[in-house]
Short mmCIF file of C-alpha atoms and ligand atoms in Angstrom, two decimals:
data_model
loop_
_atom_site.label_atom_id
_atom_site.label_comp_id
_atom_site.label_asym_id
_atom_site.label_seq_id
_atom_site.Cartn_x
_atom_site.Cartn_y
_atom_site.Cartn_z
CA MET W 220 113.69 173.89 151.81
CA SER W 221 111.28 174.20 148.89
CA GLU W 222 107.79 172.82 149.46
CA ALA W 223 108.38 170.15 146.80
CA ASN W 224 111.44 168.77 148.60
CA LYS W 225 109.88 168.57 152.02
CA LYS W 226 109.30 165.07 153.36
CA ARG W 227 105.63 164.35 153.96
CA ILE W 228 104.60 162.79 157.23
CA LEU W 229 101.08 161.66 157.84
CA ILE W 230 100.39 161.56 161.57
CA ALA W 231 97.38 159.44 162.47
CA ILE W 232 95.97 159.84 165.97
CA SER W 233 93.86 157.11 167.50
CA GLY W 234 91.92 157.33 170.76
CA GLY W 235 94.14 157.64 173.81
CA ILE W 236 95.21 160.17 176.39
CA ALA W 237 98.73 160.15 174.92
CA ALA W 238 97.27 162.16 172.03
CA TYR W 239 98.35 165.31 173.89
CA LYS W 240 101.99 164.31 173.20
CA THR W 241 101.21 164.07 169.49
CA ALA W 242 100.50 167.81 169.42
CA GLU W 243 104.09 168.40 170.51
CA LEU W 244 105.34 165.84 167.98
CA VAL W 245 103.60 167.71 165.14
CA ARG W 246 105.06 171.01 166.35
CA LYS W 247 108.57 169.51 166.36
CA LEU W 248 108.18 168.00 162.89
CA LYS W 249 107.01 171.33 161.47
CA LYS W 250 110.00 173.01 163.08
CA ASP W 251 112.22 170.43 161.36
CA ASP W 252 110.73 171.43 158.02
CA PHE W 253 108.60 168.35 157.44
CA GLU W 254 105.26 168.73 155.67
CA VAL W 255 102.72 167.33 158.13
CA ARG W 256 99.14 166.27 157.72
CA VAL W 257 97.04 164.83 160.50
CA CYS W 258 94.16 162.40 160.47
CA MET W 259 92.20 161.63 163.60
CA SER W 260 89.76 158.93 164.63
CA ARG W 261 86.49 159.91 166.29
CA ALA W 262 87.84 158.77 169.66
CA ALA W 263 90.99 160.86 169.12
CA CYS W 264 88.81 163.96 168.70
CA GLU W 265 87.49 163.35 172.24
CA PHE W 266 91.02 163.70 173.62
CA ILE W 267 92.39 166.57 171.55
CA THR W 268 90.65 168.89 169.11
CA PRO W 269 91.19 168.88 165.35
CA LEU W 270 91.53 172.66 165.64
CA THR W 271 94.69 172.27 167.74
CA MET W 272 96.19 169.86 165.24
CA GLN W 273 95.21 172.08 162.32
CA ALA W 274 96.91 175.08 163.92
CA LEU W 275 100.09 173.09 164.62
CA SER W 276 100.31 171.27 161.29
CA GLY W 277 99.22 174.23 159.17
CA ASN W 278 96.88 171.94 157.22
CA PRO W 279 93.24 170.93 157.48
CA VAL W 280 92.76 167.86 159.65
CA HIS W 281 91.21 164.72 158.16
CA THR W 282 88.63 162.96 160.28
CA ASP W 283 86.09 161.25 158.02
CA LEU W 284 86.44 158.53 155.45
CA LEU W 285 83.48 159.64 153.40
CA ASP W 286 83.44 163.39 153.79
CA PRO W 287 82.33 164.83 150.41
CA THR W 288 84.31 168.07 150.92
CA ALA W 289 87.48 166.21 151.83
CA GLU W 290 87.09 163.69 149.01
CA ALA W 291 86.76 166.59 146.57
CA GLY W 292 90.08 167.97 147.85
CA MET W 293 92.49 165.44 149.27
CA GLY W 294 90.56 162.20 149.57
CA HIS W 295 91.74 159.11 151.37
CA ILE W 296 93.50 157.64 148.33
CA GLU W 297 95.36 160.90 147.57
CA LEU W 298 96.35 161.12 151.22
CA ALA W 299 97.60 157.51 151.14
CA ARG W 300 99.73 158.34 148.07
CA TRP W 301 100.84 161.70 149.43
CA ALA W 302 102.60 160.30 152.52
CA ASP W 303 106.31 159.47 152.56
CA MET W 304 105.76 157.93 155.97
CA ILE W 305 102.77 157.21 158.20
CA MET W 306 103.15 157.38 161.96
CA ILE W 307 100.21 156.33 164.12
CA ALA W 308 100.69 158.01 167.49
CA PRO W 309 99.18 157.00 169.79
CA ALA W 310 98.34 153.58 168.37
CA SER W 311 95.62 152.05 170.53
CA ALA W 312 95.11 148.31 171.06
CA ASN W 313 92.02 148.64 168.88
CA ILE W 314 93.80 150.12 165.86
CA MET W 315 96.57 147.54 166.16
CA ALA W 316 93.95 144.78 166.10
CA LYS W 317 92.25 146.31 163.07
CA LEU W 318 95.53 146.72 161.18
CA ALA W 319 96.58 143.17 162.00
CA HIS W 320 93.37 141.89 160.42
CA GLY W 321 93.13 144.27 157.48
CA ILE W 322 89.97 145.95 158.74
CA ALA W 323 89.29 149.25 156.99
CA ASP W 324 86.31 150.85 158.72
CA ASP W 325 87.54 154.40 159.21
CA LEU W 326 89.89 156.89 157.60
CA THR W 327 93.16 155.81 159.25
CA THR W 328 92.73 152.06 158.77
CA THR W 329 91.64 152.56 155.15
CA LEU W 330 94.59 154.87 154.48
CA CYS W 331 97.00 152.33 155.91
CA LEU W 332 95.63 149.59 153.66
CA ALA W 333 95.83 151.87 150.65
CA SER W 334 99.32 153.24 151.21
CA GLU W 335 102.73 151.90 150.24
CA ALA W 336 104.48 154.30 152.61
CA PRO W 337 106.40 152.81 155.54
CA LEU W 338 104.05 152.44 158.48
CA HIS W 339 105.24 153.17 162.01
CA LEU W 340 103.27 152.76 165.23
CA ALA W 341 103.77 154.30 168.65
CA PRO W 342 101.56 152.08 170.83
CA ALA W 343 100.03 153.53 173.99
CA MET W 344 97.61 151.74 176.27
CA ASN W 345 97.02 150.40 179.75
CA ARG W 346 99.74 147.90 180.70
CA ILE W 347 97.32 144.98 181.00
CA MET W 348 95.91 145.69 177.56
CA TRP W 349 99.49 145.74 176.21
CA GLN W 350 100.29 142.42 177.91
CA ASN W 351 97.06 140.81 176.73
CA PRO W 352 97.88 137.81 174.49
CA ALA W 353 95.63 139.24 171.77
CA THR W 354 97.56 142.52 171.66
CA ARG W 355 100.91 140.74 171.81
CA ALA W 356 99.91 138.46 168.93
CA ASN W 357 98.75 141.48 166.90
CA ALA W 358 102.01 143.32 167.61
CA GLU W 359 104.02 140.26 166.50
CA LEU W 360 101.97 139.94 163.34
CA LEU W 361 102.40 143.62 162.47
CA ALA W 362 106.15 143.47 163.12
CA GLU W 363 106.48 140.34 160.95
CA ARG W 364 104.81 142.26 158.10
CA GLY W 365 107.44 144.97 158.27
CA ILE W 366 105.41 147.50 160.26
CA THR W 367 107.65 149.16 162.82
CA LEU W 368 106.53 149.48 166.41
CA HIS W 369 108.25 152.06 168.61
CA GLY W 370 107.80 151.48 172.32
CA PRO W 371 105.75 151.55 174.41
CA ALA W 372 107.90 152.75 177.28
CA SER W 373 107.45 151.70 180.90
CA GLY W 374 106.49 154.01 183.72
CA GLU W 375 103.54 155.69 185.39
CA GLN W 376 100.38 155.57 183.32
CA ALA W 377 97.50 158.02 183.08
CA CYS W 378 95.21 155.29 184.48
CA GLY W 379 97.23 155.36 187.71
CA GLU W 380 98.98 152.02 187.08
CA SER W 381 102.64 151.55 186.37
CA GLY W 382 104.19 149.35 183.66
CA ALA W 383 104.79 149.07 179.92
CA GLY W 384 102.25 151.02 177.89
CA ARG W 385 103.31 154.68 177.82
CA MET W 386 103.70 156.24 174.41
CA LEU W 387 107.26 157.35 173.64
CA GLU W 388 107.87 161.05 174.21
CA ALA W 389 107.38 163.50 171.33
CA ALA W 390 111.14 164.18 171.18
CA GLU W 391 111.89 160.44 170.84
CA LEU W 392 109.34 160.00 168.07
CA ALA W 393 110.58 163.11 166.24
CA ASP W 394 114.09 161.70 166.49
CA ILE W 395 112.98 158.35 165.06
CA ILE W 396 111.32 160.10 162.11
CA ARG W 397 114.36 162.32 161.47
CA ARG W 398 116.66 159.29 161.53
CA GLN W 399 114.55 157.39 159.01
CA PHE W 400 115.04 160.19 156.55
CA ALA W 401 118.67 160.85 157.46
CA THR W 402 119.53 157.23 156.62
CA ASN W 403 117.66 157.40 153.36
CA ASN W 404 119.20 160.74 152.41
CA ARG W 405 122.71 159.48 153.03
CA ASN W 406 122.05 156.52 150.77
CA ASN W 407 120.50 158.64 148.07
CA ASN W 408 122.69 161.73 148.04
CA ASN W 409 122.96 161.55 144.29
CA ASP W 410 119.24 161.93 143.87
CA ASP W 411 119.18 165.24 145.71
CA ASP W 412 120.20 167.48 142.79
CA ASP W 413 117.99 165.70 140.37
CA ASP W 414 115.18 168.06 139.41
CA ASP W 415 113.73 165.76 136.81
CA GLU W 416 109.96 166.03 136.64
CA ASN W 417 109.67 162.33 137.37
CA ASP W 418 111.59 162.48 140.60
CA SER W 419 108.54 162.39 142.85
CA ASP W 420 109.02 158.64 143.26
CA ASP W 421 112.72 159.04 144.02
CA ASP W 422 111.79 161.61 146.60
CA LYS W 423 109.70 159.10 148.48
CA VAL W 424 111.26 157.38 151.46
CA LEU W 425 113.42 154.73 149.88
CA SER W 426 113.57 151.59 151.92
CA ASN W 427 116.45 151.83 154.35
CA PRO W 428 119.26 149.27 154.11
CA LEU W 429 117.94 147.18 157.01
CA GLU W 430 114.34 147.12 155.82
CA ASN W 431 113.25 143.46 155.79
CA LYS W 432 116.81 142.26 156.30
CA GLN W 433 117.50 139.36 158.66
CA VAL W 434 119.65 140.43 161.57
CA LEU W 435 121.04 137.78 163.91
CA ILE W 436 122.41 138.88 167.28
CA THR W 437 124.02 136.95 170.13
CA ALA W 438 123.65 138.49 173.59
CA GLY W 439 124.28 137.96 177.28
CA PRO W 440 126.62 135.58 179.05
CA THR W 441 126.91 131.84 178.60
CA ARG W 442 126.81 129.35 181.47
CA GLU W 443 129.25 126.46 181.50
CA ALA W 444 128.03 123.75 183.83
CA ILE W 445 130.41 122.27 186.39
CA ASP W 446 127.79 120.02 187.92
CA PRO W 447 123.96 120.12 188.01
CA VAL W 448 123.94 123.16 190.33
CA ARG W 449 127.13 125.11 189.57
CA PHE W 450 128.42 126.89 186.53
CA ILE W 451 131.08 129.30 185.22
CA SER W 452 129.70 132.57 183.83
CA ASN W 453 130.44 136.30 183.70
CA ARG W 454 128.91 139.70 184.49
CA SER W 455 127.34 140.37 181.09
CA SER W 456 123.77 141.68 181.46
CA GLY W 457 122.83 141.35 177.79
CA LYS W 458 121.63 144.99 177.76
CA MET W 459 123.73 145.99 174.75
CA GLY W 460 122.60 143.06 172.60
CA TYR W 461 118.95 143.57 173.54
CA ALA W 462 119.19 147.32 172.81
CA LEU W 463 120.77 146.55 169.42
CA ALA W 464 117.97 144.09 168.67
CA GLU W 465 115.40 146.82 169.35
CA ALA W 466 117.33 149.36 167.28
CA ALA W 467 117.60 146.92 164.33
CA ARG W 468 113.90 146.12 164.62
CA ASP W 469 113.08 149.85 164.60
CA LEU W 470 115.00 150.14 161.33
CA GLY W 471 112.73 147.56 159.75
CA ALA W 472 114.88 144.45 160.17
CA HIS W 473 113.61 141.01 161.18
CA VAL W 474 115.65 140.25 164.25
CA THR W 475 116.59 136.97 165.90
CA LEU W 476 118.30 137.21 169.24
CA ILE W 477 120.21 134.20 170.55
CA SER W 478 120.38 134.96 174.22
CA GLY W 479 122.23 133.51 177.16
CA PRO W 480 120.50 133.69 180.58
CA VAL W 481 119.62 137.35 181.32
CA ALA W 482 117.04 139.20 183.40
CA LEU W 483 115.62 141.17 180.48
CA GLU W 484 112.21 141.05 178.82
CA ALA W 485 112.09 139.79 175.25
CA PRO W 486 111.86 142.85 172.99
CA GLN W 487 108.57 143.14 171.15
CA GLY W 488 108.71 141.85 167.59
CA VAL W 489 112.06 140.11 168.07
CA THR W 490 112.43 136.32 167.99
CA VAL W 491 114.38 135.26 171.07
CA LEU W 492 116.10 131.88 171.16
CA ALA W 493 117.23 131.10 174.69
CA VAL W 494 120.44 129.13 175.20
CA GLU W 495 122.72 128.40 178.14
CA SER W 496 126.13 127.16 177.09
CA ALA W 497 128.62 128.36 174.45
CA GLN W 498 128.15 125.03 172.64
CA GLU W 499 124.40 125.61 172.40
CA MET W 500 124.89 129.21 171.27
CA HIS W 501 127.44 128.03 168.67
CA GLN W 502 125.08 125.44 167.26
CA LYS W 503 122.09 127.86 167.10
CA ALA W 504 124.18 130.67 165.59
CA LEU W 505 125.55 128.48 162.78
CA GLN W 506 122.07 127.21 162.03
CA GLN W 507 120.40 130.67 162.05
CA ALA W 508 123.24 132.36 160.12
CA GLN W 509 122.19 130.45 157.01
CA SER W 510 119.30 132.85 156.48
CA ALA W 511 120.85 136.00 157.97
CA ASP W 512 122.18 139.12 156.25
CA ILE W 513 123.94 140.58 159.27
CA PHE W 514 125.46 138.85 162.28
CA ILE W 515 126.24 140.87 165.39
CA ALA W 516 128.05 139.08 168.22
CA THR W 517 127.61 140.90 171.50
CA ALA W 518 127.54 137.81 173.69
CA ALA W 519 130.19 137.46 176.34
CA VAL W 520 130.89 133.85 175.47
CA SER W 521 132.79 131.90 178.06
CA ASP W 522 136.16 131.11 176.47
CA TYR W 523 136.46 127.88 178.44
CA ALA W 524 134.12 125.21 179.78
CA PRO W 525 134.77 122.45 182.33
CA LYS W 526 136.31 119.47 180.53
CA GLN W 527 133.90 117.22 182.32
CA GLN W 528 130.49 117.88 183.79
CA ALA W 529 129.77 115.97 186.97
CA THR W 530 126.40 114.28 186.75
CA GLN W 531 125.85 114.66 190.51
CA LYS W 532 126.56 117.64 192.75
CA ILE W 533 130.27 117.63 193.61
CA LYS W 534 130.70 117.00 197.35
CA LYS W 535 133.11 118.96 199.51
CA GLN W 536 136.10 116.71 200.25
CA ALA W 537 139.71 117.69 199.55
CA GLN W 538 141.19 121.02 200.69
CA GLU W 539 142.03 121.92 197.09
CA ILE W 540 140.53 120.70 193.87
CA THR W 541 141.44 121.41 190.26
CA LEU W 542 138.92 122.12 187.58
CA GLU W 543 140.14 121.22 184.12
CA LEU W 544 138.87 123.53 181.40
CA THR W 545 138.74 123.16 177.68
CA GLN W 546 138.40 125.90 175.05
CA ASN W 547 134.93 126.66 173.66
CA PRO W 548 134.40 127.20 169.93
CA ASP W 549 134.70 130.80 168.73
CA ILE W 550 131.17 131.46 167.52
CA LEU W 551 131.93 134.70 165.68
CA SER W 552 135.01 133.31 163.87
CA ASP W 553 133.16 130.17 162.84
CA VAL W 554 130.15 132.11 161.53
CA SER W 555 132.28 134.59 159.57
CA ARG W 556 134.36 131.79 158.04
CA GLN W 557 131.41 129.58 157.19
CA TYR W 558 129.34 132.46 155.74
CA PRO W 559 131.81 134.87 154.11
CA SER W 560 129.10 136.97 152.46
CA LEU W 561 127.44 137.71 155.79
CA PHE W 562 128.10 141.19 157.20
CA THR W 563 129.71 140.41 160.55
CA VAL W 564 130.10 142.71 163.52
CA GLY W 565 132.07 141.80 166.62
CA PHE W 566 132.36 143.42 170.03
CA ALA W 567 135.63 143.65 171.92
CA ALA W 568 135.42 144.28 175.63
CA GLU W 569 138.92 145.15 176.77
CA THR W 570 140.54 146.23 180.01
CA GLU W 571 143.69 147.54 178.23
CA LYS W 572 145.07 148.39 174.74
CA LEU W 573 141.51 148.84 173.48
CA ILE W 574 142.20 149.78 169.86
CA LYS W 575 145.10 147.38 169.31
CA HIS W 576 143.22 144.36 170.65
CA ALA W 577 140.09 145.31 168.73
CA GLU W 578 142.02 145.69 165.45
CA ASP W 579 143.63 142.29 166.01
CA LYS W 580 140.19 140.73 166.51
CA LEU W 581 138.80 142.49 163.42
CA LYS W 582 141.48 140.79 161.30
CA ARG W 583 141.72 137.47 163.14
CA LYS W 584 137.97 136.88 163.11
CA LYS W 585 137.55 138.25 159.54
CA LEU W 586 134.96 140.86 160.50
CA ASP W 587 133.43 143.80 158.66
CA MET W 588 133.30 145.92 161.81
CA ILE W 589 134.22 145.75 165.45
CA VAL W 590 132.83 147.75 168.34
CA ALA W 591 135.42 148.16 171.08
CA ASN W 592 134.46 149.15 174.58
CA PRO W 593 136.49 149.53 177.74
CA VAL W 594 135.43 147.25 180.62
CA GLY W 595 136.38 147.01 184.28
CA ASP W 596 136.44 149.91 186.79
CA ASN W 597 132.64 150.11 186.65
CA GLN W 598 132.66 150.42 182.88
CA GLY W 599 130.87 148.25 180.30
CA PHE W 600 129.54 145.05 181.84
CA ASP W 601 126.28 145.31 183.79
CA GLN W 602 126.18 149.12 183.40
CA ASP W 603 123.42 151.19 181.79
CA THR W 604 125.83 153.39 179.84
CA ASN W 605 128.72 152.64 177.54
CA GLN W 606 131.28 154.37 175.37
CA VAL W 607 132.69 152.73 172.24
CA GLU W 608 135.14 152.96 169.36
CA ILE W 609 133.88 151.53 166.09
CA ILE W 610 136.58 150.22 163.78
CA TRP W 611 136.43 148.86 160.21
CA ASP W 612 139.10 148.27 157.59
CA GLN W 613 139.48 151.90 156.57
CA GLY W 614 137.79 153.88 159.26
CA GLN W 615 137.23 154.51 162.92
CA LEU W 616 134.64 156.43 164.86
CA SER W 617 134.23 157.28 168.57
CA LEU W 618 130.83 157.38 170.19
CA PRO W 619 130.77 159.18 173.56
CA GLU W 620 129.46 157.68 176.80
CA GLN W 621 125.67 157.47 176.71
CA ALA W 622 122.76 155.18 177.62
CA LYS W 623 123.08 151.77 175.97
CA SER W 624 119.73 152.27 174.22
CA ALA W 625 120.88 155.54 172.59
CA LEU W 626 124.26 154.03 171.76
CA ALA W 627 122.60 151.01 170.18
CA LYS W 628 120.62 153.27 167.84
CA GLU W 629 123.80 155.04 166.72
CA ILE W 630 125.67 151.76 166.27
CA MET W 631 122.81 150.33 164.19
CA GLN W 632 122.79 153.42 161.98
CA ILE W 633 126.51 152.89 161.31
CA VAL W 634 126.04 149.15 160.78
CA SER W 635 123.25 149.96 158.35
CA GLN W 636 125.43 152.40 156.35
CA ARG W 637 128.46 150.08 156.25
CA PHE W 638 126.19 147.15 155.34
CA ALA W 639 124.71 149.16 152.44
CA ASN W 640 128.22 149.81 151.12
CA HIS W 641 129.77 146.42 151.64
CA PRO W 642 130.44 144.25 148.61
CA ILE W 643 128.27 141.15 148.37
CA LEU W 644 130.36 138.04 147.78
CA VAL W 645 128.71 135.40 145.65
N1 CTP V 260 133.07 135.61 170.62
C1 CTP V 260 132.37 134.52 170.16
N2 CTP V 260 132.67 133.26 170.62
C2 CTP V 260 133.64 133.09 171.53
C3 CTP V 260 134.36 134.21 172.02
C4 CTP V 260 134.04 135.45 171.55
O1 CTP V 260 131.45 134.69 169.34
N3 CTP V 260 133.91 131.87 171.95
C5 CTP V 260 132.75 136.94 170.08
C6 CTP V 260 132.16 137.90 171.08
O2 CTP V 260 130.74 137.83 171.06
C7 CTP V 260 132.68 139.23 170.57
C8 CTP V 260 134.02 138.90 169.96
O3 CTP V 260 133.98 137.51 169.67
O4 CTP V 260 131.89 139.75 169.53
C9 CTP V 260 135.19 139.20 170.82
O5 CTP V 260 135.01 138.59 172.08
P1 CTP V 260 136.20 138.58 173.13
O6 CTP V 260 135.81 137.79 174.32
O7 CTP V 260 136.66 139.99 173.33
O8 CTP V 260 137.30 137.84 172.25
P2 CTP V 260 138.16 136.56 172.45
O9 CTP V 260 138.40 136.01 171.07
O10 CTP V 260 137.55 135.64 173.43
O11 CTP V 260 139.51 137.18 172.96
P3 CTP V 260 140.08 137.43 174.46
O12 CTP V 260 139.06 136.83 175.40
O13 CTP V 260 141.36 136.72 174.44
O14 CTP V 260 140.19 138.92 174.57
#
């Protein structure tokens, strides 16, 4: 690839032991033909040397805001303009706090304020610092402003504790960066041959189709009360919906997750609205869909609910009792009918005739796309992996069995492409 066509990634390293992983990230990005420049905070230089990063990136490393030699060459404003994307890895609690409040007291924070490039953060810190309400509020604020946070992951930490706070691995971050550009390239194929002198702006990362879009997702099971202590429900864990919410958030979307009762943590930067019954989920979904661009229904909504709810616990009496059930509203059908311009995606969990049943649902529920997955025999529900067929009016695609988190990223990439191509009804 010619130097001029290479995508330009600015990697900013803040103070944290995870900085050693950033060396590997830079090596991977160079191997993938990205142009990489690195800036480091003073604390970062205590963990890893600028010389290492210079050798790996092939460019001088930027460390000072007011370094006369640097300002004469590529100063902070040039660097801010130069970047197609900024990735802060590791992003410490301190830099997140500074970014959230617009503080510009060193090179990285000043660059971020002065740049229009998409800003991505890979947080890394002690788990208690990550859980601290101040850090959580800063993370929320950054996510609301369209800054994308990746991770942190959970596991053993350098400080000897275990929990959420580990920076994502170099391979995961490299993959995230590659995908950002892959999406943009696919959407801008026509620009590729354009060697017009003015194409430097076109060459920049163009916002991806989900950037700042409102994505509404239903997830988990519903609970249909029989009496104050009993209910009808199903085996849905909510993992797929939660993984999709994270994937959509990582693509720059503002995500609202309407969730039935699950044992999962609310994903960072995602608004979670907790519900119990199908009726509650129906009411919330119709209300939230008003401001959504994309609706993804992954919830395993109970098709039926007890006709009557006993107000007191039902006592054991007769040998046999009959529970009368009545059909619940179809949330997905109602949303797609009431908001025809919304891009709607359904899920079809089937034990047999996967494709046929999914195609029927695609038509019957007036959807733009359906994701069909086999369930039963230890497949689908409550599992960590899944395998799916994605079907739309003129296409179909199989995604092999893989972790739900990886699958969710692939599904969101496809949703994002189909969404970019779908006609807007007015
Ligand atoms: N769905 C919904 N509201 C319902 C039932 C289903 O929003 N009351 C959504 C699910 O979230 C999923 C899709 O519709 O995206 C298909 O769900 P599924 O249970 O497979 O479809 P049903 O219409 O209930 O068909 P059946 O149970 O007969 O297979």
